[in-house]
């Protein structure tokens, strides 16, 4: 039994020293002096706010993308023991002692460092030489812009890491299927591809471009598999289902899980939830949940309600009226009904309360038992304070003459009878008998006499209307636009028939008991829609740029300036690497076109295996560059140089591919090969010298003199901050600091 002990237990391991050395160098380049500067750098002023909100479990909405990247930054703060107490109000502000700067910047730095060995492995998996793979990794290692971006609490390095991980995983999966389909390693790399893709999309929507590229490549590879007669139909179906599971189902599931964790962590009310619906706000701890806690669920005849417009644009507001009337004539000479004004008011106010009345009865209190209002019922809406009825008629609205004026009816005895009957239509009902519910029901009010729909036009009334928002009757209504939809936010059962007692009741807070928790999918759908549609009003920024500026790096971004010395940090790339990447892309396109034309003429300049390698490398590198760059020409948003970094990474991978191809297939004798190798060594030495030249503004140290700073201004379009003594901070706002935030955003 103990015979196995006769021989020693031996464990052997293969260590790729190239990979190990590259990983160590990457870690040193990104982690060295990570806590310096101990001050807010550029967009840390933006992402730091969200980290603080995570620490305090306060809900927020960020229109820049999904929450996974924010959660990773918050994880760094959590691991460092950050309590969230820091005021992220300006660039250059010194961090207090409770802020774990090193921990907050650690995950982006690790991601940036690991991109170096990933670049090496990608070229190896594409079947290029280890020398070419080493060159690609070193170019990533010495790229100043990638170093700068990865050393701070920013998301681009994390995005690039997951993009490269997805590409590497797919290449390993594809290479393994020729000899071990459905093996453990085959499944591992296929599943890791889907996981990395979902993480990339979860960090920033830019990751979607690479994800779509890999789906296209997967589709092309599977199309070739269909033509393989050695594979049975069952085997093809299994391959198809495996890819569908790993590359579609798992990424979608993980994407949903990011939001699930995000919403589970942020359960407290905060300033950002004002842009969400009433139902969403009521599901958060505090805020509207405190106000609406215990409200009756079913709206009944005699209910006292406030009506919030679902659209929430240009700001959230509630149906409102006050004693003032429309002017007899407007500035343009048009006449009005001179009835009591009805508006949409962006603040909670006692004049926002309305009473739901049964047209066939006079009482304004809820009967016992309550009679609920259902879809299709006819109601009158009585303004709680003035007791006048919501009304509309064939009179043009003040600012929207194509629509009807909405007012509270005043009987002037001038042959203009009241038209105050409204039909309740619940647009999100499940049946035609559904009851009108507090917060949950989304309702249209259709005027019985004219079929006009109560609508928020969004226009601001003049001074006579106190700049409140115009409410109109939309006569030509098609569909259920959100501006026509309202929901009950605050609700109580009316108990007082006398007006004075009712006014006291309307001024008192609501106190009852019922839960209105939304399902996760309902909250996800609403939050996802807000992220996609919420557009901040971008202002012109000093360091914004166009996509055309990126290729030649005609722009830079000042990230930080020391308050007293000349030390500063800029997002500036390695000029020689950027130029070489552009040349490599151009050479690849020209050579590919030449080869295609020649092959059309049945002239084959390179062997078939070399051609297939050339095409596949271009599909990944040139394709990765194109899908991560060209979409920015279609985007209507403020753009910055860092948006180009994912595309640049793919371009850098192409440089050694083109160099190896030129060496193998165009330098056919020993002398040209030797000369070409010497040129590569000289070129790479120049890349290293450029990296060293710009290192002071990459790492922020050592501080440079005015003359040295002027020497770094290689292009007139670069904005190098040259001043002998600064008064504090950079004075330069971050990419998002100047943007007008949504109402209530902290």
XYZ file of C-alpha atoms in Angstrom:
746
model
C 0.000 0.000 0.000
C 2.853 2.375 0.760
C 4.758 1.586 -2.391
C 4.128 5.034 -3.841
C 6.359 6.461 -1.100
C 9.404 4.704 -2.531
C 9.818 7.426 -5.139
C 9.915 11.161 -4.352
C 6.981 13.390 -5.308
C 8.187 15.766 -8.016
C 6.392 18.882 -9.216
C 7.679 20.524 -12.382
C 6.649 23.921 -13.658
C 7.410 25.924 -16.787
C 8.003 29.603 -16.183
C 8.039 31.994 -19.113
C 10.741 34.396 -17.986
C 9.771 36.890 -20.684
C 6.265 36.990 -19.282
C 7.488 37.206 -15.703
C 9.919 40.018 -16.470
C 7.301 41.980 -18.400
C 4.821 41.628 -15.539
C 7.357 42.894 -13.015
C 8.338 45.842 -15.223
C 4.681 46.674 -15.788
C 4.004 46.678 -12.046
C 7.025 48.879 -11.365
C 6.098 51.391 -14.076
C 2.496 51.735 -12.883
C 2.836 51.314 -9.089
C 5.968 53.377 -8.448
C 5.064 56.382 -6.288
C 1.357 55.702 -6.749
C 0.317 57.965 -3.870
C 1.989 60.940 -5.555
C 0.579 63.475 -5.973
C -1.545 63.344 -2.843
C -4.079 65.633 -4.449
C -7.125 65.333 -6.690
C -5.990 64.725 -10.277
C -8.262 65.634 -13.207
C -11.336 63.342 -13.340
C -10.674 61.956 -9.879
C -12.829 64.911 -8.889
C -15.664 63.200 -10.793
C -15.215 59.518 -9.937
C -14.318 60.282 -6.322
C -17.820 61.613 -5.705
C -19.277 58.264 -6.706
C -16.826 56.357 -4.534
C -17.950 58.450 -1.568
C -21.588 57.747 -2.383
C -20.845 54.000 -2.517
C -19.213 54.199 0.893
C -22.331 55.913 2.263
C -24.750 53.641 0.318
C -26.411 56.669 -1.329
C -28.076 56.170 -4.705
C -26.716 58.041 -7.737
C -27.070 58.071 -11.523
C -24.058 58.472 -13.800
C -24.918 59.015 -17.439
C -21.384 58.067 -18.561
C -22.012 54.330 -18.420
C -22.765 51.155 -16.430
C -21.768 50.807 -12.774
C -19.149 48.021 -12.832
C -16.172 50.348 -13.225
C -17.426 52.598 -10.442
C -17.836 49.569 -8.188
C -14.234 48.512 -8.835
C -13.009 51.969 -7.835
C -15.226 51.803 -4.757
C -13.747 48.377 -3.956
C -10.328 50.002 -3.758
C -11.718 52.565 -1.332
C -13.389 49.845 0.727
C -10.183 47.789 0.945
C -8.350 50.904 2.105
C -10.929 51.641 4.798
C -12.258 54.829 3.171
C -15.312 56.222 4.977
C -16.455 58.413 2.085
C -15.881 61.666 3.933
C -14.036 63.902 1.502
C -15.277 66.877 -0.479
C -14.432 66.265 -4.140
C -14.924 69.865 -5.206
C -11.829 70.883 -7.184
C -8.774 69.557 -8.956
C -5.611 70.012 -6.956
C -7.320 69.795 -3.570
C -5.076 68.029 -1.059
C -6.398 64.679 0.151
C -7.105 64.482 3.871
C -5.514 61.750 5.971
C -8.674 59.596 5.920
C -8.428 59.142 2.116
C -6.438 55.980 1.183
C -4.945 57.402 -2.009
C -2.783 54.357 -2.783
C -5.712 51.972 -2.351
C -8.070 54.066 -4.482
C -5.568 54.135 -7.353
C -4.427 50.532 -6.960
C -6.926 48.670 -9.177
C -6.532 50.972 -12.217
C -2.742 50.723 -11.816
C -2.837 46.919 -11.595
C -5.042 46.764 -14.674
C -2.633 49.011 -16.570
C 0.357 46.933 -15.471
C -1.245 43.639 -16.555
C -1.890 45.041 -20.039
C 1.858 44.634 -20.682
C 2.002 40.798 -20.353
C -1.409 40.548 -22.043
C -0.002 42.260 -25.139
C 2.864 39.749 -25.187
C 0.534 36.759 -24.922
C -1.855 38.050 -27.591
C 0.874 38.149 -30.237
C 2.129 34.722 -29.182
C -1.388 33.301 -29.563
C -1.631 34.926 -32.998
C 1.462 32.800 -33.886
C 3.950 35.628 -34.211
C 7.472 35.293 -32.894
C 8.365 35.825 -29.257
C 10.565 38.703 -30.402
C 7.570 40.459 -31.980
C 5.460 39.725 -28.899
C 8.195 41.157 -26.675
C 8.298 44.278 -28.831
C 4.533 44.799 -28.518
C 4.683 44.431 -24.740
C 7.581 46.859 -24.422
C 5.783 49.435 -26.570
C 2.777 49.199 -24.224
C 5.166 49.408 -21.271
C 6.813 52.601 -22.577
C 3.627 54.358 -23.747
C 3.456 57.521 -21.623
C -0.260 58.116 -22.111
C -1.166 54.613 -20.935
C 1.050 55.032 -17.870
C -0.536 58.362 -16.942
C -4.066 57.098 -17.381
C -3.472 53.976 -15.288
C -1.899 55.693 -12.289
C -5.017 57.532 -11.156
C -8.568 56.757 -10.140
C -9.794 56.580 -13.753
C -11.475 53.863 -15.811
C -9.643 53.661 -19.153
C -6.895 51.294 -17.964
C -9.494 48.926 -16.495
C -11.435 49.041 -19.765
C -8.317 48.287 -21.840
C -7.383 45.416 -19.516
C -10.732 43.662 -19.991
C -10.651 44.323 -23.746
C -7.217 42.712 -24.085
C -8.231 39.869 -21.762
C -11.269 39.171 -23.964
C -9.110 39.105 -27.109
C -6.492 36.841 -25.502
C -9.127 34.471 -24.119
C -10.796 34.123 -27.492
C -7.468 33.443 -29.235
C -6.590 30.759 -26.687
C -10.049 29.232 -27.090
C -9.787 29.260 -30.884
C -6.309 27.756 -30.885
C -7.315 24.992 -28.458
C -10.352 23.797 -30.381
C -8.257 22.179 -33.122
C -6.994 19.548 -30.668
C -9.215 19.652 -27.569
C -12.763 20.787 -28.293
C -15.040 20.735 -25.252
C -12.119 20.053 -22.953
C -11.689 21.821 -19.636
C -9.276 24.415 -21.030
C -11.504 24.927 -24.093
C -14.468 25.720 -21.873
C -12.352 27.886 -19.559
C -11.103 30.184 -22.308
C -14.499 30.380 -24.023
C -16.267 31.284 -20.788
C -13.526 33.745 -19.846
C -14.049 35.465 -23.207
C -17.692 36.092 -22.370
C -16.876 37.192 -18.822
C -14.192 39.629 -20.003
C -16.529 41.055 -22.657
C -19.285 41.667 -20.124
C -16.789 43.289 -17.742
C -15.530 45.575 -20.527
C -19.070 46.677 -21.375
C -19.816 47.013 -17.659
C -16.910 49.423 -17.205
C -17.751 51.665 -20.163
C -20.042 51.333 -23.149
C -16.937 51.690 -25.337
C -16.272 48.043 -24.470
C -19.307 47.163 -26.582
C -17.301 47.877 -29.749
C -14.698 45.190 -29.049
C -17.421 42.806 -27.882
C -19.223 43.203 -31.222
C -15.939 42.699 -33.082
C -15.342 39.397 -31.290
C -18.907 38.297 -32.026
C -18.306 38.969 -35.728
C -15.004 37.053 -35.666
C -16.722 34.191 -33.830
C -19.462 34.152 -36.454
C -16.923 33.996 -39.288
C -15.032 31.153 -37.621
C -18.240 29.234 -37.036
C -19.241 29.799 -40.666
C -16.015 28.066 -41.719
C -16.790 25.229 -39.283
C -20.119 24.653 -41.025
C -18.186 23.804 -44.197
C -16.108 21.171 -42.379
C -17.581 17.846 -43.533
C -15.835 15.960 -40.718
C -18.117 17.600 -38.139
C -21.561 16.073 -37.623
C -24.728 18.124 -37.307
C -24.913 17.294 -33.599
C -21.348 18.493 -33.095
C -22.063 21.739 -34.964
C -25.158 22.321 -32.857
C -23.156 21.769 -29.665
C -20.528 24.257 -30.842
C -23.244 26.794 -31.649
C -24.964 26.406 -28.280
C -21.654 26.613 -26.405
C -20.791 29.886 -28.099
C -24.293 31.244 -27.527
C -24.078 30.382 -23.837
C -20.604 31.829 -23.307
C -20.750 34.897 -25.547
C -24.377 36.015 -25.221
C -26.216 34.505 -22.270
C -23.397 34.810 -19.732
C -22.472 38.414 -20.691
C -26.122 39.489 -20.489
C -26.531 37.747 -17.128
C -23.371 39.331 -15.770
C -24.398 42.749 -17.049
C -27.668 42.435 -15.122
C -25.733 41.287 -12.059
C -23.657 44.486 -12.106
C -26.848 46.514 -11.771
C -28.212 44.128 -9.148
C -25.176 44.642 -6.930
C -25.191 48.381 -7.690
C -28.814 48.751 -6.590
C -28.319 46.472 -3.588
C -25.432 48.623 -2.374
C -27.110 51.969 -3.005
C -30.326 51.615 -1.050
C -30.421 55.075 0.505
C -32.066 58.128 -0.961
C -29.877 60.973 -2.160
C -29.863 64.012 -4.426
C -29.725 62.007 -7.674
C -32.965 60.074 -7.204
C -34.965 63.220 -7.984
C -34.674 62.352 -11.686
C -36.180 58.894 -11.115
C -39.879 58.037 -11.056
C -41.895 58.240 -7.872
C -42.023 54.452 -7.614
C -38.234 54.226 -7.817
C -37.781 56.980 -5.232
C -40.242 55.298 -2.883
C -38.183 52.094 -3.031
C -35.176 53.864 -1.510
C -34.593 54.279 2.176
C -35.399 57.845 3.259
C -36.391 60.705 0.964
C -39.696 60.079 -0.785
C -40.039 56.759 1.026
C -40.420 58.682 4.294
C -43.030 60.984 2.811
C -45.060 58.252 1.147
C -44.690 55.604 3.809
C -48.078 54.146 4.597
C -50.091 55.867 1.883
C -53.269 54.145 0.691
C -52.519 52.066 -2.373
C -55.830 52.474 -4.230
C -57.003 55.905 -5.351
C -60.679 56.357 -4.467
C -63.336 59.025 -4.961
C -62.515 61.658 -2.333
C -58.754 60.921 -2.385
C -56.375 63.857 -1.982
C -53.443 63.423 -4.378
C -50.437 65.118 -5.929
C -49.747 64.327 -9.594
C -46.148 64.131 -10.829
C -45.377 64.200 -14.529
C -43.554 61.024 -15.529
C -41.296 62.682 -18.123
C -39.191 64.565 -15.570
C -37.925 67.010 -18.241
C -36.835 69.735 -18.265
C -37.216 69.011 -14.535
C -39.484 67.019 -12.266
C -42.715 68.864 -11.534
C -46.203 68.435 -10.109
C -49.602 69.522 -11.452
C -50.248 72.858 -9.758
C -52.687 75.741 -9.599
C -52.941 79.021 -7.713
C -55.366 81.925 -7.454
C -53.758 83.968 -10.218
C -55.475 83.966 -13.603
C -54.186 83.992 -17.155
C -53.777 87.566 -18.480
C -56.709 88.809 -20.555
C -54.325 89.332 -23.471
C -50.858 87.954 -24.078
C -47.863 89.902 -25.391
C -48.674 88.902 -28.982
C -52.233 90.192 -28.713
C -53.963 86.822 -28.419
C -56.756 86.615 -25.891
C -57.140 84.037 -23.133
C -60.049 82.694 -21.105
C -58.823 84.677 -18.062
C -59.371 81.498 -16.046
C -57.269 80.379 -13.056
C -53.760 79.287 -14.066
C -52.768 75.609 -14.117
C -49.045 74.881 -14.327
C -46.458 72.260 -13.464
C -44.434 73.343 -10.432
C -40.945 71.913 -9.702
C -41.264 72.058 -5.920
C -43.487 70.411 -3.349
C -46.234 72.841 -2.379
C -49.693 72.751 -0.816
C -51.084 74.055 -4.130
C -50.066 70.755 -5.743
C -52.913 68.888 -3.992
C -56.011 67.808 -5.948
C -59.161 65.975 -4.897
C -60.576 63.157 -7.037
C -64.339 63.769 -7.234
C -67.197 61.634 -8.493
C -69.091 63.828 -11.033
C -72.395 62.417 -9.794
C -71.870 63.340 -6.144
C -71.005 66.494 -4.217
C -68.915 65.004 -1.408
C -65.132 65.527 -1.352
C -64.368 62.854 1.230
C -63.736 59.131 0.910
C -66.764 56.991 1.665
C -66.729 53.939 3.924
C -65.871 51.580 2.350
C -63.789 53.516 -0.210
C -64.909 53.368 -3.849
C -61.728 52.882 -5.927
C -61.258 54.628 -9.279
C -60.624 52.224 -12.159
C -59.337 52.464 -15.714
C -61.924 54.226 -17.892
C -63.786 55.953 -15.042
C -64.840 59.582 -15.430
C -63.634 61.916 -12.685
C -63.392 65.590 -11.820
C -60.164 66.973 -10.338
C -60.805 69.675 -7.748
C -57.955 71.936 -6.694
C -57.602 71.434 -2.968
C -56.961 75.014 -1.846
C -59.149 76.991 -4.280
C -61.802 74.218 -4.812
C -61.955 75.029 -8.515
C -62.269 72.268 -11.119
C -59.549 71.283 -13.618
C -60.878 72.416 -16.990
C -59.919 72.739 -20.639
C -61.719 74.164 -23.652
C -61.187 75.339 -27.206
C -58.940 78.268 -26.275
C -55.303 78.340 -27.379
C -52.685 77.670 -24.707
C -50.411 80.609 -23.762
C -47.172 79.342 -25.348
C -48.478 76.443 -27.430
C -51.263 77.864 -29.628
C -51.739 74.512 -31.390
C -52.871 73.053 -28.042
C -55.734 73.886 -25.686
C -55.415 76.014 -22.584
C -55.774 74.136 -19.275
C -57.220 76.084 -16.348
C -59.277 75.875 -13.193
C -62.782 76.995 -14.102
C -64.116 80.365 -12.937
C -67.746 81.126 -13.778
C -67.733 84.599 -15.309
C -71.289 84.102 -16.634
C -70.167 84.835 -20.193
C -71.600 81.775 -21.931
C -68.418 79.715 -21.434
C -69.655 76.635 -19.551
C -67.370 74.393 -17.530
C -65.828 71.415 -19.309
C -64.272 69.561 -16.398
C -64.834 65.845 -16.990
C -61.743 63.677 -17.413
C -61.437 59.998 -18.279
C -58.753 58.061 -16.385
C -56.617 55.847 -18.636
C -54.016 53.659 -16.887
C -51.361 53.085 -19.544
C -49.375 50.419 -17.666
C -52.395 48.382 -16.556
C -52.578 44.608 -16.862
C -56.340 44.486 -17.503
C -59.203 46.828 -18.398
C -60.534 46.670 -14.844
C -57.338 47.651 -13.046
C -57.610 50.020 -10.110
C -55.749 53.346 -10.141
C -52.831 52.829 -7.726
C -50.632 55.272 -5.859
C -47.131 55.646 -7.377
C -47.423 52.427 -9.407
C -50.063 53.443 -11.976
C -49.097 55.669 -14.902
C -52.198 57.600 -15.953
C -53.396 59.734 -18.849
C -56.255 62.180 -18.340
C -58.395 62.431 -21.479
C -60.810 65.346 -21.644
C -64.321 64.005 -22.257
C -65.618 66.967 -24.317
C -62.662 67.553 -26.639
C -60.607 64.314 -26.348
C -57.561 66.452 -25.487
C -54.943 64.848 -23.233
C -53.459 66.626 -20.221
C -49.830 67.237 -21.171
C -46.687 68.995 -19.940
C -45.402 71.123 -22.814
C -42.150 71.914 -21.000
C -42.170 75.600 -21.925
C -41.567 78.145 -19.152
C -44.322 80.701 -18.673
C -43.471 84.442 -18.512
C -43.354 86.483 -15.318
C -47.135 86.456 -14.987
C -46.886 82.658 -14.653
C -43.917 82.835 -12.259
C -41.693 80.982 -14.770
C -43.533 77.755 -13.989
C -43.965 75.113 -16.704
C -46.893 75.205 -19.113
C -49.573 72.499 -19.011
C -51.773 72.088 -22.104
C -54.490 69.914 -23.589
C -52.959 68.047 -26.514
C -55.684 67.646 -29.142
C -53.847 65.418 -31.618
C -52.586 62.647 -29.354
C -50.871 59.588 -30.788
C -49.392 57.062 -28.430
C -48.417 57.498 -24.810
C -45.607 60.020 -24.686
C -44.269 60.451 -21.160
C -45.166 64.150 -21.150
C -48.839 63.040 -21.171
C -48.442 60.538 -18.349
C -48.851 61.276 -14.634
C -48.586 59.275 -11.462
C -49.907 59.848 -7.960
C -46.984 60.548 -5.660
C -48.523 61.663 -2.362
C -51.954 60.344 -1.421
C -54.357 60.303 1.507
C -58.036 59.646 1.992
C -59.890 62.919 2.477
C -61.859 63.181 5.715
C -63.010 66.821 5.871
C -65.972 68.138 3.891
C -65.615 71.710 5.159
C -63.108 73.837 3.243
C -61.279 75.310 6.262
C -60.833 71.886 7.850
C -59.719 70.488 4.512
C -57.051 73.177 4.132
C -55.642 72.214 7.528
C -55.683 68.590 6.382
C -53.865 69.430 3.151
C -51.099 71.237 5.055
C -50.492 68.236 7.330
C -48.052 65.422 6.377
C -49.262 62.024 5.201
C -48.787 59.157 7.656
C -49.978 55.661 6.720
C -48.505 52.220 6.030
C -47.955 50.317 2.774
C -44.925 48.995 0.881
C -44.282 49.951 -2.747
C -41.101 48.073 -3.553
C -40.286 47.712 -7.246
C -38.931 44.480 -8.664
C -35.275 44.421 -9.677
C -36.102 44.221 -13.395
C -38.378 47.271 -13.130
C -35.646 49.245 -11.357
C -33.011 48.015 -13.810
C -35.101 49.000 -16.833
C -35.703 52.482 -15.454
C -32.093 53.069 -14.414
C -30.747 51.737 -17.723
C -33.088 54.016 -19.641
C -31.992 57.012 -17.568
C -28.318 56.235 -18.205
C -28.910 56.008 -21.956
C -31.156 59.052 -22.276
C -29.917 61.420 -19.574
C -27.816 63.975 -21.399
C -25.968 66.638 -19.484
C -25.558 69.969 -21.173
C -21.917 69.853 -22.182
C -20.014 73.098 -22.241
C -16.896 73.720 -24.270
C -13.829 72.564 -22.370
C -10.299 73.846 -22.676
C -8.905 70.355 -23.228
C -11.695 68.896 -25.347
C -10.684 67.787 -28.818
C -11.989 66.247 -32.002
C -11.358 62.688 -33.104
C -9.142 63.963 -35.920
C -6.776 65.542 -33.391
C -6.058 62.189 -31.771
C -4.296 60.411 -34.625
C -1.443 62.916 -34.734
C -1.791 63.785 -31.036
C -2.299 67.477 -31.706
C -3.839 67.819 -28.271
C -2.947 67.051 -24.672
C -4.628 67.304 -21.268
C -3.133 68.946 -18.190
C -4.036 66.633 -15.308
C -2.318 68.289 -12.362
C 0.032 71.131 -11.425
C 1.965 71.422 -8.184
C 0.841 74.544 -6.283
C 4.364 75.885 -5.772
C 6.869 74.105 -8.037
C 6.850 73.441 -11.757
C 5.915 69.763 -11.318
C 2.935 68.786 -13.425
C 1.232 65.801 -15.014
C -0.059 65.713 -18.578
C -1.780 63.145 -20.731
C 0.786 63.084 -23.546
C 1.657 59.995 -25.510
C 4.980 58.741 -26.761
C 5.160 60.748 -29.965
C 7.293 58.233 -31.829
C 5.028 55.324 -30.881
C 1.924 57.195 -32.062
C 3.565 58.090 -35.372
C 4.822 54.523 -35.838
C 1.350 53.157 -35.116
C -0.119 55.362 -37.843
C 2.584 54.295 -40.306
C 2.045 50.616 -39.428
C -1.702 50.952 -40.022
C -1.126 52.676 -43.362
C 1.470 50.072 -44.426
C -0.870 47.244 -43.454
C -3.744 48.685 -45.497
C -1.580 49.346 -48.556
C 0.087 45.929 -48.432
C -3.276 44.209 -47.951
C -4.720 46.001 -50.970
C -1.619 45.089 -53.019
C -1.833 41.446 -52.007
C -5.562 41.305 -52.786
C -5.107 42.746 -56.259
C -2.210 40.383 -56.964
C -4.111 37.362 -55.657
C -7.002 38.314 -57.915
C -4.528 37.968 -60.793
C -3.493 34.545 -59.381
C -0.130 35.915 -58.236
C 0.728 34.802 -54.699
C 3.542 36.866 -53.197
C 3.478 35.139 -49.802
C 2.617 31.583 -48.736
C -1.006 30.811 -47.915
C -0.342 30.296 -44.204
C 1.423 33.679 -44.029
C -1.543 35.284 -45.824
C -4.047 33.774 -43.387
C -1.909 34.978 -40.476
C -1.717 38.459 -42.003
C -5.491 38.639 -42.484
C -6.362 37.363 -39.011
C -3.907 39.776 -37.374
C -5.439 42.660 -39.293
C -8.940 41.587 -38.349
C -8.056 41.869 -34.683
C -5.624 44.807 -34.651
C -6.911 47.029 -37.473
C -10.473 45.952 -36.705
C -9.968 46.711 -33.005
C -8.554 50.125 -33.866
C -11.410 50.924 -36.252
C -14.307 49.885 -34.002
C -12.829 51.771 -31.045
C -12.081 54.928 -33.028
C -14.479 55.517 -35.925
C -17.701 55.580 -33.818
C -16.508 58.802 -32.168
C -17.134 60.638 -35.422
C -20.848 59.906 -34.925
C -21.038 60.876 -31.244
C -22.471 64.181 -30.093
C -20.522 64.531 -26.867
C -17.503 66.343 -25.547
C -14.461 64.277 -26.549
C -11.053 64.027 -24.925
C -7.744 62.466 -25.846
C -8.168 59.562 -23.404
C -11.106 58.286 -25.473
C -8.540 57.241 -28.098
C -6.462 55.002 -25.812
C -8.339 51.694 -26.455
C -7.989 52.207 -30.218
C -4.332 53.195 -29.797
C -3.629 49.959 -27.900
C -4.732 47.874 -30.896
C -2.633 50.057 -33.186
C 0.455 49.497 -31.044
C -0.051 45.717 -31.292
C 0.052 46.090 -35.061
C 3.529 47.684 -35.142
C 5.613 44.529 -34.438
C 3.281 42.498 -36.656
C 4.052 44.733 -39.630
C 7.772 44.801 -38.774
C 7.983 41.003 -38.621
C 6.083 40.679 -41.886
C 8.419 43.116 -43.624
C 11.465 41.311 -42.254
C 10.231 37.833 -43.220
C 8.781 38.515 -46.654
C 10.354 41.672 -48.077
C 13.922 41.322 -46.786
C 14.876 38.147 -48.576
C 18.662 38.165 -48.186
C 20.940 38.389 -45.158
C 22.183 41.954 -45.731
C 18.742 43.597 -45.965
C 17.634 41.600 -42.921
C 20.631 42.799 -40.922
C 20.123 46.405 -41.961
C 16.426 46.199 -41.157
C 17.167 44.717 -37.726
C 19.614 47.554 -37.032
C 16.988 50.097 -37.984
C 14.494 48.442 -35.625
C 17.009 48.587 -32.768
C 17.684 52.276 -33.470
C 13.990 53.000 -33.718
C 13.216 51.197 -30.475
C 16.033 53.041 -28.708
C 14.440 56.283 -29.878
C 11.095 55.159 -28.451
C 12.791 54.620 -25.095
C 14.460 58.045 -25.243
C 11.123 59.741 -25.966
C 9.596 57.879 -23.021
C 12.376 59.128 -20.748
C 12.033 62.664 -22.092
C 8.342 62.882 -21.165
C 8.592 60.878 -17.934
C 8.675 64.039 -15.746
C 5.193 65.024 -16.958
C 4.045 61.388 -16.892
C 4.912 60.804 -13.236
C 4.860 64.438 -12.062
C 8.432 64.333 -10.837
C 11.019 65.696 -10.883
C 9.813 69.270 -11.201
C 11.032 71.042 -14.308
C 12.287 74.536 -14.912
C 10.577 76.930 -17.286
C 13.198 76.229 -19.946
C 12.753 72.466 -19.596
C 8.989 72.793 -19.858
C 9.334 74.867 -23.021
C 11.585 72.186 -24.497
C 8.790 69.619 -23.980
C 6.389 71.604 -26.098
C 7.100 69.707 -29.295
C 3.878 70.918 -30.913
C 2.428 74.408 -30.858
C -1.024 72.943 -30.158
C 0.131 71.425 -26.846
C -0.808 73.344 -23.753
C 2.142 72.924 -21.370
C 1.520 74.941 -18.202
C 4.467 77.286 -17.923
C 4.548 79.548 -14.891
C 7.140 80.059 -12.213
C 4.715 79.933 -9.297
C 1.116 78.717 -9.176
C -1.473 79.987 -6.759
C -2.915 76.537 -6.130
C -4.263 73.591 -8.078
C -4.246 73.432 -11.840
C -7.001 75.892 -12.210
C -8.097 73.633 -15.045
C -11.511 71.996 -14.700
C -11.829 68.276 -15.324
C -13.590 66.765 -18.286
C -16.881 66.700 -16.455
C -16.438 69.356 -13.781
C -17.767 72.100 -16.064
C -20.781 70.141 -17.178
C -24.141 71.183 -15.912
C -25.322 68.393 -13.642
C -28.904 67.119 -13.504
C -31.015 68.898 -10.953
C -30.112 67.697 -7.487
C -26.854 65.982 -8.483
C -24.128 66.312 -5.883
